[in-house]
Tab-separated table of C-alpha atoms in Angstrom:
chain	number	residue	atom	x	y	z
A	2	UNK	CA	236.885	-26.494	125.411
A	3	UNK	CA	234.771	-23.547	126.775
A	4	UNK	CA	234.866	-20.860	124.282
A	5	UNK	CA	233.005	-17.492	124.152
A	6	UNK	CA	233.103	-15.208	121.135
A	7	UNK	CA	231.827	-11.831	121.016
A	8	UNK	CA	230.573	-10.116	117.444
A	9	UNK	CA	228.649	-7.479	116.033
A	10	UNK	CA	230.673	-4.332	117.487
A	11	UNK	CA	231.276	-1.415	114.936
A	12	UNK	CA	230.796	2.330	114.666
A	13	UNK	CA	227.445	3.697	115.422
A	14	UNK	CA	225.997	7.358	115.728
A	15	UNK	CA	224.536	8.455	118.709
A	16	UNK	CA	221.185	7.866	119.658
A	17	UNK	CA	221.187	4.796	117.436
A	18	UNK	CA	220.969	0.941	118.233
A	19	UNK	CA	223.109	-2.027	118.125
A	20	UNK	CA	222.946	-5.577	119.366
A	21	UNK	CA	226.072	-7.716	119.738
A	22	UNK	CA	226.340	-11.407	120.326
A	23	UNK	CA	228.235	-13.798	122.302
A	24	UNK	CA	228.524	-17.307	120.567
A	25	UNK	CA	229.329	-20.069	123.509
A	26	UNK	CA	230.700	-23.438	122.820
A	27	UNK	CA	232.140	-26.364	124.922
A	28	UNK	CA	229.220	-26.209	127.231
A	29	UNK	CA	225.817	-26.638	128.060
A	30	UNK	CA	224.623	-22.888	127.268
A	31	UNK	CA	221.542	-23.084	128.829
A	32	UNK	CA	222.535	-24.380	132.309
A	33	UNK	CA	224.864	-20.891	132.795
A	34	UNK	CA	223.796	-17.638	133.759
A	35	UNK	CA	225.684	-14.801	131.307
A	36	UNK	CA	227.467	-11.489	132.167
A	37	UNK	CA	228.505	-8.700	130.149
A	38	UNK	CA	231.108	-5.920	131.082
A	39	UNK	CA	233.131	-3.404	128.932
A	40	UNK	CA	236.111	-1.454	129.004
A	41	UNK	CA	236.066	2.148	127.701
A	42	UNK	CA	239.807	2.985	125.586
A	43	UNK	CA	242.405	3.072	128.116
A	44	UNK	CA	240.001	2.846	131.463
A	45	UNK	CA	239.110	0.361	133.701
A	46	UNK	CA	236.342	-2.507	133.797
A	47	UNK	CA	232.824	-1.741	134.374
A	48	UNK	CA	229.899	-4.360	135.065
A	49	UNK	CA	227.010	-3.816	132.495
A	50	UNK	CA	224.265	-6.735	133.205
A	51	UNK	CA	223.768	-10.486	133.628
A	52	UNK	CA	220.808	-12.910	132.634
A	53	UNK	CA	220.345	-16.139	134.854
A	54	UNK	CA	219.537	-19.170	133.232
A	55	UNK	CA	215.917	-20.233	132.778
A	56	UNK	CA	216.388	-22.887	135.574
A	57	UNK	CA	216.915	-19.918	137.814
A	58	UNK	CA	214.272	-18.012	136.530
A	59	UNK	CA	215.893	-15.958	133.704
A	60	UNK	CA	216.235	-12.908	135.885
A	61	UNK	CA	218.232	-9.868	134.865
A	62	UNK	CA	220.135	-7.097	136.778
A	63	UNK	CA	221.686	-3.883	134.889
A	64	UNK	CA	224.165	-1.308	136.238
A	65	UNK	CA	222.527	2.195	136.849
A	66	UNK	CA	224.355	3.823	133.642
A	67	UNK	CA	222.671	1.385	131.308
A	68	UNK	CA	219.380	0.459	133.105
A	69	UNK	CA	216.767	1.353	130.606
A	70	UNK	CA	218.502	1.265	127.656
A	71	UNK	CA	220.168	-2.116	127.423
A	72	UNK	CA	218.972	-5.276	127.416
A	73	UNK	CA	220.685	-8.763	128.126
A	74	UNK	CA	218.642	-12.040	126.153
A	75	UNK	CA	219.502	-15.603	125.323
A	76	UNK	CA	218.739	-17.931	122.725
A	77	UNK	CA	219.469	-21.251	124.515
A	78	UNK	CA	218.826	-23.281	121.313
A	79	UNK	CA	221.567	-21.335	119.366
A	80	UNK	CA	224.150	-20.948	122.437
A	81	UNK	CA	224.144	-16.887	121.906
A	82	UNK	CA	223.806	-14.119	124.237
A	83	UNK	CA	222.760	-11.103	123.458
A	84	UNK	CA	223.293	-7.507	124.418
A	85	UNK	CA	220.416	-4.718	122.827
A	86	UNK	CA	222.076	-0.991	123.315
A	87	UNK	CA	219.643	1.592	122.585
A	88	UNK	CA	220.053	5.350	122.803
A	89	UNK	CA	223.512	4.906	122.253
A	90	UNK	CA	225.711	7.633	124.053
A	91	UNK	CA	229.503	8.596	123.282
A	92	UNK	CA	230.328	7.296	126.836
A	93	UNK	CA	229.058	3.766	125.977
A	94	UNK	CA	232.354	3.523	123.603
A	95	UNK	CA	234.033	0.242	125.020
A	96	UNK	CA	235.200	-3.241	124.248
A	97	UNK	CA	232.225	-5.195	125.463
A	98	UNK	CA	233.069	-8.557	126.900
A	99	UNK	CA	230.884	-11.460	127.902
A	100	UNK	CA	231.337	-13.741	130.663
A	101	UNK	CA	230.306	-17.360	131.351
A	102	UNK	CA	228.852	-17.300	135.082
A	103	UNK	CA	228.655	-21.023	136.769
A	104	UNK	CA	226.305	-21.719	139.728
A	105	UNK	CA	228.360	-22.195	142.874
A	106	UNK	CA	227.694	-22.502	146.484
A	107	UNK	CA	230.117	-21.734	149.214
A	108	UNK	CA	230.106	-20.235	152.861
A	109	UNK	CA	226.673	-21.262	153.147
A	110	UNK	CA	225.121	-19.414	149.975
A	111	UNK	CA	224.983	-19.777	146.217
A	112	UNK	CA	225.386	-17.480	143.302
A	113	UNK	CA	226.513	-17.205	139.655
A	114	UNK	CA	230.380	-17.312	139.708
A	115	UNK	CA	232.221	-15.191	136.837
A	116	UNK	CA	234.513	-17.840	135.087
A	117	UNK	CA	235.430	-17.607	131.475
A	118	UNK	CA	235.695	-14.300	129.530
A	119	UNK	CA	235.447	-13.801	125.641
A	120	UNK	CA	238.036	-11.861	123.814
A	121	UNK	CA	235.542	-8.818	123.492
A	122	UNK	CA	234.405	-6.612	120.813
A	123	UNK	CA	234.767	-2.880	120.257
A	124	UNK	CA	231.483	-0.665	120.080
A	125	UNK	CA	232.493	2.770	119.103
A	126	UNK	CA	229.566	5.615	119.658
A	127	UNK	CA	230.369	8.696	117.379
A	128	UNK	CA	229.012	11.300	115.187
B	1	UNK	CA	227.186	4.122	144.223
B	2	UNK	CA	230.093	2.758	146.217
B	3	UNK	CA	233.467	3.579	145.139
B	4	UNK	CA	235.942	0.717	145.535
B	5	UNK	CA	239.681	1.745	145.940
B	6	UNK	CA	242.862	0.261	144.703
B	7	UNK	CA	246.441	1.365	144.505
B	8	UNK	CA	247.088	2.687	141.272
B	9	UNK	CA	250.278	1.233	140.727
B	10	UNK	CA	252.829	-1.409	142.256
B	11	UNK	CA	256.089	-2.574	141.658
B	12	UNK	CA	257.389	-5.782	142.747
B	13	UNK	CA	260.957	-7.476	141.941
B	14	UNK	CA	261.057	-10.727	140.398
B	15	UNK	CA	260.798	-13.708	142.947
B	16	UNK	CA	259.172	-10.974	145.343
B	17	UNK	CA	256.090	-10.733	147.114
B	18	UNK	CA	253.496	-7.856	146.929
B	19	UNK	CA	249.882	-7.638	148.393
B	20	UNK	CA	247.398	-5.603	146.309
B	21	UNK	CA	244.494	-4.384	148.443
B	22	UNK	CA	240.585	-3.434	147.451
B	23	UNK	CA	238.773	-1.041	149.922
B	24	UNK	CA	235.064	-0.182	150.034
B	25	UNK	CA	233.708	3.461	150.664
B	26	UNK	CA	231.177	1.785	152.536
B	27	UNK	CA	233.096	0.369	155.115
B	28	UNK	CA	234.971	-3.057	155.482
B	29	UNK	CA	235.153	-5.355	152.770
B	30	UNK	CA	233.442	-8.634	153.776
B	31	UNK	CA	232.315	-12.120	152.307
B	32	UNK	CA	229.119	-10.468	151.730
B	33	UNK	CA	230.659	-8.540	148.704
B	34	UNK	CA	231.839	-11.759	147.352
B	35	UNK	CA	235.482	-10.032	146.202
B	36	UNK	CA	236.803	-11.329	143.129
B	37	UNK	CA	240.181	-10.415	141.420
B	38	UNK	CA	241.014	-10.394	137.823
B	39	UNK	CA	244.027	-10.262	135.835
B	40	UNK	CA	244.294	-8.475	132.564
B	41	UNK	CA	247.346	-8.590	130.448
B	42	UNK	CA	248.326	-5.901	128.375
B	43	UNK	CA	246.289	-6.347	124.837
B	44	UNK	CA	244.250	-9.452	126.639
B	45	UNK	CA	240.594	-9.880	127.807
B	46	UNK	CA	240.655	-10.357	131.536
B	47	UNK	CA	240.737	-13.657	133.118
B	48	UNK	CA	239.274	-14.384	136.839
B	49	UNK	CA	241.695	-15.447	139.521
B	50	UNK	CA	239.975	-15.454	142.669
B	51	UNK	CA	236.503	-15.330	143.732
B	52	UNK	CA	234.791	-15.433	147.050
B	53	UNK	CA	237.664	-13.807	148.773
B	54	UNK	CA	240.067	-16.709	148.702
B	55	UNK	CA	239.076	-19.285	146.101
B	56	UNK	CA	240.869	-20.236	143.203
B	57	UNK	CA	239.803	-21.322	139.311
B	58	UNK	CA	241.885	-24.540	138.345
B	59	UNK	CA	243.977	-21.976	136.173
B	60	UNK	CA	245.004	-19.574	139.032
B	61	UNK	CA	248.707	-20.181	139.502
B	62	UNK	CA	249.458	-21.393	143.274
B	63	UNK	CA	251.734	-17.977	143.784
B	64	UNK	CA	248.478	-16.177	143.869
B	65	UNK	CA	246.359	-15.949	146.961
B	66	UNK	CA	243.360	-13.932	148.179
B	67	UNK	CA	242.319	-12.844	151.519
B	68	UNK	CA	240.427	-10.456	153.589
B	69	UNK	CA	243.038	-8.035	155.491
B	70	UNK	CA	242.326	-5.107	157.827
B	71	UNK	CA	238.770	-4.302	156.453
B	72	UNK	CA	240.003	-4.637	152.997
B	73	UNK	CA	240.114	-7.446	150.393
B	74	UNK	CA	243.716	-8.422	149.135
B	75	UNK	CA	245.601	-10.213	146.625
B	76	UNK	CA	248.870	-11.552	147.493
B	77	UNK	CA	251.375	-12.608	144.874
B	78	UNK	CA	254.532	-14.692	145.934
B	79	UNK	CA	257.262	-15.257	143.815
B	80	UNK	CA	256.408	-12.841	141.154
B	81	UNK	CA	257.482	-13.957	137.515
B	82	UNK	CA	258.012	-11.551	134.087
B	83	UNK	CA	254.443	-13.074	133.048
B	84	UNK	CA	252.524	-11.734	136.102
B	85	UNK	CA	253.083	-7.786	134.706
B	86	UNK	CA	249.497	-7.126	134.141
B	87	UNK	CA	246.480	-4.527	135.622
B	88	UNK	CA	244.641	-6.412	138.509
B	89	UNK	CA	241.042	-5.343	138.973
B	90	UNK	CA	239.058	-6.207	142.076
B	91	UNK	CA	235.224	-6.605	142.049
B	92	UNK	CA	232.633	-6.322	144.609
B	93	UNK	CA	229.003	-7.112	144.816
B	94	UNK	CA	226.612	-4.359	146.907
B	95	UNK	CA	223.285	-6.408	146.858
B	96	UNK	CA	223.765	-7.315	143.370
B	97	UNK	CA	225.207	-4.303	141.626
B	98	UNK	CA	228.603	-5.028	140.957
B	99	UNK	CA	231.273	-2.207	141.119
B	100	UNK	CA	234.960	-2.639	140.087
B	101	UNK	CA	238.115	-0.906	141.507
B	102	UNK	CA	240.221	1.459	139.548
B	103	UNK	CA	242.777	-1.247	138.926
B	104	UNK	CA	246.050	-1.880	140.040
B	105	UNK	CA	249.136	-1.778	137.591
B	106	UNK	CA	251.632	-4.135	138.691
B	107	UNK	CA	255.336	-3.853	137.321
B	108	UNK	CA	257.742	-7.054	137.562
B	109	UNK	CA	260.899	-5.309	137.808
């Protein structure tokens, strides 16, 4: 059974850093891309960033709101994806979700398809 | 950045049919946007229902279907059940940048 468990959330002051984790089980972690999303309290979903598997270059992509401040990384030996968040702002307060992204081909092109979601971890940025 | 627009709220009767739509500020939604639909029940994490406009995951109930309709992505629910009451989000790709719609709150009443 595919499981994704986020951890490491909590209360942090503006300007500080925090690293949250996504521990995966039930599949061969190294073969999959991973993404991060977030949801501010009472608001909609927002894409944060992704990290492809090493087989596909380990490339990353980030939303404009977090580019230069957030970094997605992975430890394939442990089956964990990380989201390093620096220079945190109050507007970064949200539940952060990780997803597993499966390589998929259709309509003549291939991409990393979002399939499974974790349950999320709450990050609160406040003084 | 592009803006993705969904109906803020819709109501459907039990057993009824409803269509949710997803429009792009940049023009017609096409397969090049890799349209997704996600369901988020109250207090739960999202789950992926539809990808690439029309394709389903194994866990997607048959009563949900995706399409491109009149320049928008669409999610149709046929035979609504009480458990379908949830928020529904579409997601579009803009050359690798992903943008969500604001979500549609679907009430089954």
